[in-house]
Short mmCIF file of C-alpha atoms in Angstrom, two decimals:
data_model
loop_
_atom_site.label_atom_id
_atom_site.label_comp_id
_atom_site.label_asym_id
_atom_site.label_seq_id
_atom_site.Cartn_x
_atom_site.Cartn_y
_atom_site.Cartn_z
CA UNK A 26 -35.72 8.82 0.42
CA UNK A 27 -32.56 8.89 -1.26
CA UNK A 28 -29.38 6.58 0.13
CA UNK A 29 -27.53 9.93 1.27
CA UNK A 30 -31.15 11.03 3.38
CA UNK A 31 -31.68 7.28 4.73
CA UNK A 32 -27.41 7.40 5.58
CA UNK A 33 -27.73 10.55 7.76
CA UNK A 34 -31.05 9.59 9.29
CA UNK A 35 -29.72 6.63 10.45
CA UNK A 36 -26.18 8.13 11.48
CA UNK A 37 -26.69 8.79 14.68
CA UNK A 38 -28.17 4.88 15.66
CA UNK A 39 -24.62 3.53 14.69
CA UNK A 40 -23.44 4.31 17.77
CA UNK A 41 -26.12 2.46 20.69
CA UNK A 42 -24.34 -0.09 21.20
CA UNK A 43 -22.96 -1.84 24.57
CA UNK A 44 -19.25 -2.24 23.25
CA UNK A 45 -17.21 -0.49 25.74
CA UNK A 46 -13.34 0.66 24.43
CA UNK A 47 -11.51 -2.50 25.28
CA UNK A 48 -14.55 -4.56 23.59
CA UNK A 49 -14.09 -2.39 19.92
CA UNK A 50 -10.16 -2.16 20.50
CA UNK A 51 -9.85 -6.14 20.35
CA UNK A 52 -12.66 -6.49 17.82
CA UNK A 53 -10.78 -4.23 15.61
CA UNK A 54 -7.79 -6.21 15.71
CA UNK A 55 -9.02 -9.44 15.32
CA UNK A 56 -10.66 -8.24 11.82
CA UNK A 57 -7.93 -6.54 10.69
CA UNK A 58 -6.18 -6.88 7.50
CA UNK A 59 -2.47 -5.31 8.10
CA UNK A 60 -1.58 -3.55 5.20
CA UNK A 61 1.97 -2.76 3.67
CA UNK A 62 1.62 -1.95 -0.27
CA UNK A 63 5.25 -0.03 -0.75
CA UNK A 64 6.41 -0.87 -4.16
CA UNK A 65 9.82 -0.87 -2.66
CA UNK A 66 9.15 -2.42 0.72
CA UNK A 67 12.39 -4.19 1.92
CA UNK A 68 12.16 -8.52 2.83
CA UNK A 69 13.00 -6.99 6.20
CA UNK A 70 9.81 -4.83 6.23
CA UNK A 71 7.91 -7.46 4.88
CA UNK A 72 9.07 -10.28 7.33
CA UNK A 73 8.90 -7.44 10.36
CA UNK A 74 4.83 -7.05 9.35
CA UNK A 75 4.53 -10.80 9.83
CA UNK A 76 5.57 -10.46 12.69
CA UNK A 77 3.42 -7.66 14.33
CA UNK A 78 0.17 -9.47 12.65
CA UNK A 79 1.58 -13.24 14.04
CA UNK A 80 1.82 -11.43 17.72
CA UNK A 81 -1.57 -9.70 17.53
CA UNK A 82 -3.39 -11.92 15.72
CA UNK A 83 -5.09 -9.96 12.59
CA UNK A 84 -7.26 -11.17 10.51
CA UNK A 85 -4.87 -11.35 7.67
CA UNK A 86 -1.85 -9.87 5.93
CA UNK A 87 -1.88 -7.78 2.39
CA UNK A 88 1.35 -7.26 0.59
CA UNK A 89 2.20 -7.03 -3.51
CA UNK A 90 2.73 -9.89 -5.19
CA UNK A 91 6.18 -9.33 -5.56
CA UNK A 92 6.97 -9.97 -2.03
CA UNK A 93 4.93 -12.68 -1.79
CA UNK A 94 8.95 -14.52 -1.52
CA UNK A 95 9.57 -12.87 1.49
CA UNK A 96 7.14 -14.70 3.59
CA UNK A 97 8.21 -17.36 5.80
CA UNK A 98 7.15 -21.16 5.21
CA UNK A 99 4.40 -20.55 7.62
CA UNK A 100 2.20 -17.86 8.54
CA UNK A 101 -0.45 -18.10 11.54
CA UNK A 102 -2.65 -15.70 10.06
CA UNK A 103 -4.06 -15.15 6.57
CA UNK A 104 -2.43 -13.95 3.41
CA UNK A 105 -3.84 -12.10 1.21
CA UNK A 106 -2.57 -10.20 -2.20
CA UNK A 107 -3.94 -7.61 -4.83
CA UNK A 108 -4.45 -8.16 -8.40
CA UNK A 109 -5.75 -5.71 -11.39
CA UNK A 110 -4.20 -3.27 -8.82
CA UNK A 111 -4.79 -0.10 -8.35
CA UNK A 112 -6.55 1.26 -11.59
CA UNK A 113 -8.19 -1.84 -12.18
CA UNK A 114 -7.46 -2.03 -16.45
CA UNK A 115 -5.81 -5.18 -16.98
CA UNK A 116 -7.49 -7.75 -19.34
CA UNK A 117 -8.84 -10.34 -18.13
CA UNK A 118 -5.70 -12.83 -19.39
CA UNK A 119 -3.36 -10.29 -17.65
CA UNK A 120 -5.26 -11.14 -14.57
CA UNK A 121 -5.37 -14.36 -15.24
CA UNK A 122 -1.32 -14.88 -15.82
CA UNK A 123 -1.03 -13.31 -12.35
CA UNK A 124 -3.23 -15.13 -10.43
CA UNK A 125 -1.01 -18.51 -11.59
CA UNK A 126 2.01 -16.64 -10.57
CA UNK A 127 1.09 -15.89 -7.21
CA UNK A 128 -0.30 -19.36 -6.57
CA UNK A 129 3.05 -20.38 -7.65
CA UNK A 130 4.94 -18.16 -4.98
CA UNK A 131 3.32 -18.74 -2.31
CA UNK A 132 0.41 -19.88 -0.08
CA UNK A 133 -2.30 -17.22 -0.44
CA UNK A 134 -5.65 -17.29 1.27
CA UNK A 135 -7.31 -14.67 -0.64
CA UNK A 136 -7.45 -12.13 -3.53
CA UNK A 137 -7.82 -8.48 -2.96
CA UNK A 138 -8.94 -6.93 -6.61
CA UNK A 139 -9.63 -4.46 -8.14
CA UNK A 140 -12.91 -4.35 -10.22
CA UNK A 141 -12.70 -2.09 -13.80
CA UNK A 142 -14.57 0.51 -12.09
CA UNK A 143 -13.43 2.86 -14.97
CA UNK A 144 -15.10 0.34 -17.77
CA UNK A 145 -17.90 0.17 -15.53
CA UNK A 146 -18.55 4.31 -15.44
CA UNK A 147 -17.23 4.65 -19.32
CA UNK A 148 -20.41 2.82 -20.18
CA UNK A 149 -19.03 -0.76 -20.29
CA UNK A 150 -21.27 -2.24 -17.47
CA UNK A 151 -21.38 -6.24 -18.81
CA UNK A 152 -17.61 -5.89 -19.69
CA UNK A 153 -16.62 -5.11 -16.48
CA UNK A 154 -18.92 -7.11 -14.60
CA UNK A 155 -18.14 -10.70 -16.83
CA UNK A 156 -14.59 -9.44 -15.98
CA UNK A 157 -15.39 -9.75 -12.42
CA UNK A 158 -17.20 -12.86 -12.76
CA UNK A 159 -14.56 -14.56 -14.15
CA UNK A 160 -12.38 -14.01 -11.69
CA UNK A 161 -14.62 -15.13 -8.98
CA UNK A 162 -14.77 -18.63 -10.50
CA UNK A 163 -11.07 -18.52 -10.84
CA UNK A 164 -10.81 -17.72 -6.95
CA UNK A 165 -13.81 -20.05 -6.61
CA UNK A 166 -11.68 -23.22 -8.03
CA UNK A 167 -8.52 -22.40 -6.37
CA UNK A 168 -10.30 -22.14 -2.85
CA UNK A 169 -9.16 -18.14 -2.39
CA UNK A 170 -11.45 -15.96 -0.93
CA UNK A 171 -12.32 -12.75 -3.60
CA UNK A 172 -12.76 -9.30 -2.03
CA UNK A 173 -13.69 -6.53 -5.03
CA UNK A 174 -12.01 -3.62 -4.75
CA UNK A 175 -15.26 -1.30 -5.79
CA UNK A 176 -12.47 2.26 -5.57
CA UNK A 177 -15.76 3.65 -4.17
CA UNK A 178 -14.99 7.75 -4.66
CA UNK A 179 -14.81 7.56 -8.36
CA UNK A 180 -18.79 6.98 -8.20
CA UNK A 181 -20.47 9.79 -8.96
CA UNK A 182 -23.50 9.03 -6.42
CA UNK A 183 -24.47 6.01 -4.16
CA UNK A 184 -27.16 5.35 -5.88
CA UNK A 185 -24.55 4.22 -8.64
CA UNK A 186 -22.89 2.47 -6.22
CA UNK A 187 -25.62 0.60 -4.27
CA UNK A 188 -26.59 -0.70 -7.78
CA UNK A 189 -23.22 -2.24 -8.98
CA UNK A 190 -23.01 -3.64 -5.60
CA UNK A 191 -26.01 -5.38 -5.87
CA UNK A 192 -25.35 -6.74 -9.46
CA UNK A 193 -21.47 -8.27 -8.21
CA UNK A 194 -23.83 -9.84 -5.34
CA UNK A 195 -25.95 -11.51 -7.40
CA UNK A 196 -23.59 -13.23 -9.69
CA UNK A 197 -20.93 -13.65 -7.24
CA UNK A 198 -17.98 -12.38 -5.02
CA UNK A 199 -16.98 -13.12 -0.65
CA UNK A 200 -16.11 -9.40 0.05
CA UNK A 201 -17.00 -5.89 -1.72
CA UNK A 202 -14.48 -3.44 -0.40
CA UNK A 203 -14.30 0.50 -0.67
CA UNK A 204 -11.02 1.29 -1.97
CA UNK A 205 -7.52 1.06 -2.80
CA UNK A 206 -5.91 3.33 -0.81
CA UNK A 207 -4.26 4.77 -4.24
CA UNK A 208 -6.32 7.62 -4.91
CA UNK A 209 -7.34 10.86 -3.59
CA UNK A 210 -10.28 9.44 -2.01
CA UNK A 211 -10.71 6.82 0.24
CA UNK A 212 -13.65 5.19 2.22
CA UNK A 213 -16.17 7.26 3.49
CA UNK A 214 -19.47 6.31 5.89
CA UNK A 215 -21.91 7.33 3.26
CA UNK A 216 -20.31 4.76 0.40
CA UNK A 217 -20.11 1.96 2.95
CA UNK A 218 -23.68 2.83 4.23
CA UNK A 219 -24.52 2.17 0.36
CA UNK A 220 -22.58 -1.49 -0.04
CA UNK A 221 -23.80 -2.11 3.33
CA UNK A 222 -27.65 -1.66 2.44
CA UNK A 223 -26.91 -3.78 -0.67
CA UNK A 224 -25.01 -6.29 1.12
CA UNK A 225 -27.89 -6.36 3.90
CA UNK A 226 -30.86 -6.28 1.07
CA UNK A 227 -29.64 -9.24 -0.75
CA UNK A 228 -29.90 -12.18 2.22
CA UNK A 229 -26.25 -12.85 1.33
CA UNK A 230 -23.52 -13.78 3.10
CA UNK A 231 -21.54 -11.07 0.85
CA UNK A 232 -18.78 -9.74 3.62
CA UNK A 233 -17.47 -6.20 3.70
CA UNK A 234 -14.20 -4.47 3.87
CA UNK A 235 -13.51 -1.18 4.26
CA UNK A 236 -10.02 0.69 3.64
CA UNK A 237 -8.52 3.71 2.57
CA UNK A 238 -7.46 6.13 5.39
CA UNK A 239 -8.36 4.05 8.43
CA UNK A 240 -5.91 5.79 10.66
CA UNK A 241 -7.64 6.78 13.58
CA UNK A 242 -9.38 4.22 15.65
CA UNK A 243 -12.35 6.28 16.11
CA UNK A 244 -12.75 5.98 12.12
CA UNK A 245 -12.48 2.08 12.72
CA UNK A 246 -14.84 1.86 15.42
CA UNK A 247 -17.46 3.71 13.28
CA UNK A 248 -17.04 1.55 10.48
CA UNK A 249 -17.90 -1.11 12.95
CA UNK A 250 -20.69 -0.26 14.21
CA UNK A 251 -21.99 0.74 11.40
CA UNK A 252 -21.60 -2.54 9.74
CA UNK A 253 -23.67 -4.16 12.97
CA UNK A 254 -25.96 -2.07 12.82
CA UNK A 255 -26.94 -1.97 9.22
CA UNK A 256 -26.19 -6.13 9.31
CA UNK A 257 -27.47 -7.45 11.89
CA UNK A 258 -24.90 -9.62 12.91
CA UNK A 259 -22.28 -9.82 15.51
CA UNK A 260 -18.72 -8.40 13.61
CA UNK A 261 -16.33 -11.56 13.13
CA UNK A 262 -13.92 -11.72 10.53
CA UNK A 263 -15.43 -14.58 8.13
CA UNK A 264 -17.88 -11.21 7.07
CA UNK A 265 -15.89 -7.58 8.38
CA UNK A 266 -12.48 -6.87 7.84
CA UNK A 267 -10.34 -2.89 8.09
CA UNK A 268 -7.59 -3.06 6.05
CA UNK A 269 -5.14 -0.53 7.32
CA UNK A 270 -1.75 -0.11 7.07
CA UNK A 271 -0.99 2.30 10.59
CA UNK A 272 -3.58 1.35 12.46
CA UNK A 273 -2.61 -1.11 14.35
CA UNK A 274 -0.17 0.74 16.28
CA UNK A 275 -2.62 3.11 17.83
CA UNK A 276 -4.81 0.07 18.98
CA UNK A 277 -2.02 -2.43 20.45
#
């Protein structure tokens, strides 16, 4: 049976569960990482974001580096920042030189990047994947949490996709993630179905993030369920997060 076949087979199972609204609404929340990636986001906009996650208590914040200085001293909930972001083609010392400027700027908690995808497809599986590695024992040393950025609807199947999941697995990474939010196509039940299954067939404690057009919280709530389901675990942040950058105002 191929992924899509086994995906809508076991679509309709995603939703038996006993969460009732208010149950998923705070869930949803409580994983969330609130998104602002403006190039030209304002320390105002920045420091009003902190804010909004500090009262509701998301899982974590993602901004640019660059505005990594706008942050106050202290921030209740976690920070995280992208690298290699969005097309995912810096070398590997690029990424490297960024990394030790954002640990430099400010605390951060953990590293949303972007893995070479495009290597990856262009035939340059080891390059891409030794790319990613290194990073992860970069993260690794410097105590950061890693979530790769997988830009999931440039693959041209889920086979594909299931299959590069499962090689990052096995050499090493905290999250896989569907996308950046940068490109025409986003997250979509099908591709996390596939990192899902990977995640799930591995006995890992690999954690999963989906984003790119969370907007609705419908959309979230399937994603959720979903990831229980396929799982086997009770959602908690330390292994689910939404990234989403409007979200949050529909739930609160």
């Amino acid at each position: 049976m191929s992924l899509e076949a086994e995906f809508l087979t076991a679509l309709s199972d995603f939703n038996e569960n006993n969460w009732n609204g208010d149950a998923l609404t705070a869930k949803a929340i409580s994983v969330m990482d609130l998104t602002l990636l403006e190039e030209q986001a304002s320390r105002t906009e920045i420091q009003a974001l902190c804010e909004k996650a500090n009262f509701s208590q998301v899982a974590a914040i993602c901004i640019f580096p660059h505005h990594l200085s706008f942050l106050n001293a202290t921030n209740p909930v976690k920070v995280a920042t992208v690298i290699n972001f969005p097309g995912g083609n810096s070398e590997i010392q690029e990424v490297f030189t960024s990394l030790d400027e954002v640990l430099n700027q400010a605390k951060i908690d953990e590293i949303d990047y972007v893995f070479p995808y495009q290597a990856y497809l262009e035939g340059h599986q080891q390059l891409a994947l030794s790319h990613c590695l290194q990073v992860y024992k970069y993260c690794q040393q410097q105590q950061l949490t890693l979530k790769v950025i997988l830009e999931t609807g440039a693959w041209p199947n889920l086979e594909s996709l299931h299959l590069v999941c499962a090689k990052l697995i096995e050499q090493g990474c905290d999250f896989l993630k569907t996308s950046t939010g940068k490109t025409g196509k986003g997250a979509t039940p099908s591709a996390a179905f596939a990192i899902l299954k990977a995640i799930k067939e591995s006995n890992s404690n690999c954690g999963f993030k989906v984003s790119g057009g969370i907007r609705q919280p419908e959309q979230a709530f399937t994603y959720m369920r979903m990831a229980e389901w396929v799982i086997g675990r009770t959602l908690d942040k330390s292994w689910f997060r939404i990234g989403a950058s409007s979200l949050l105002d529909k739930l609160i």
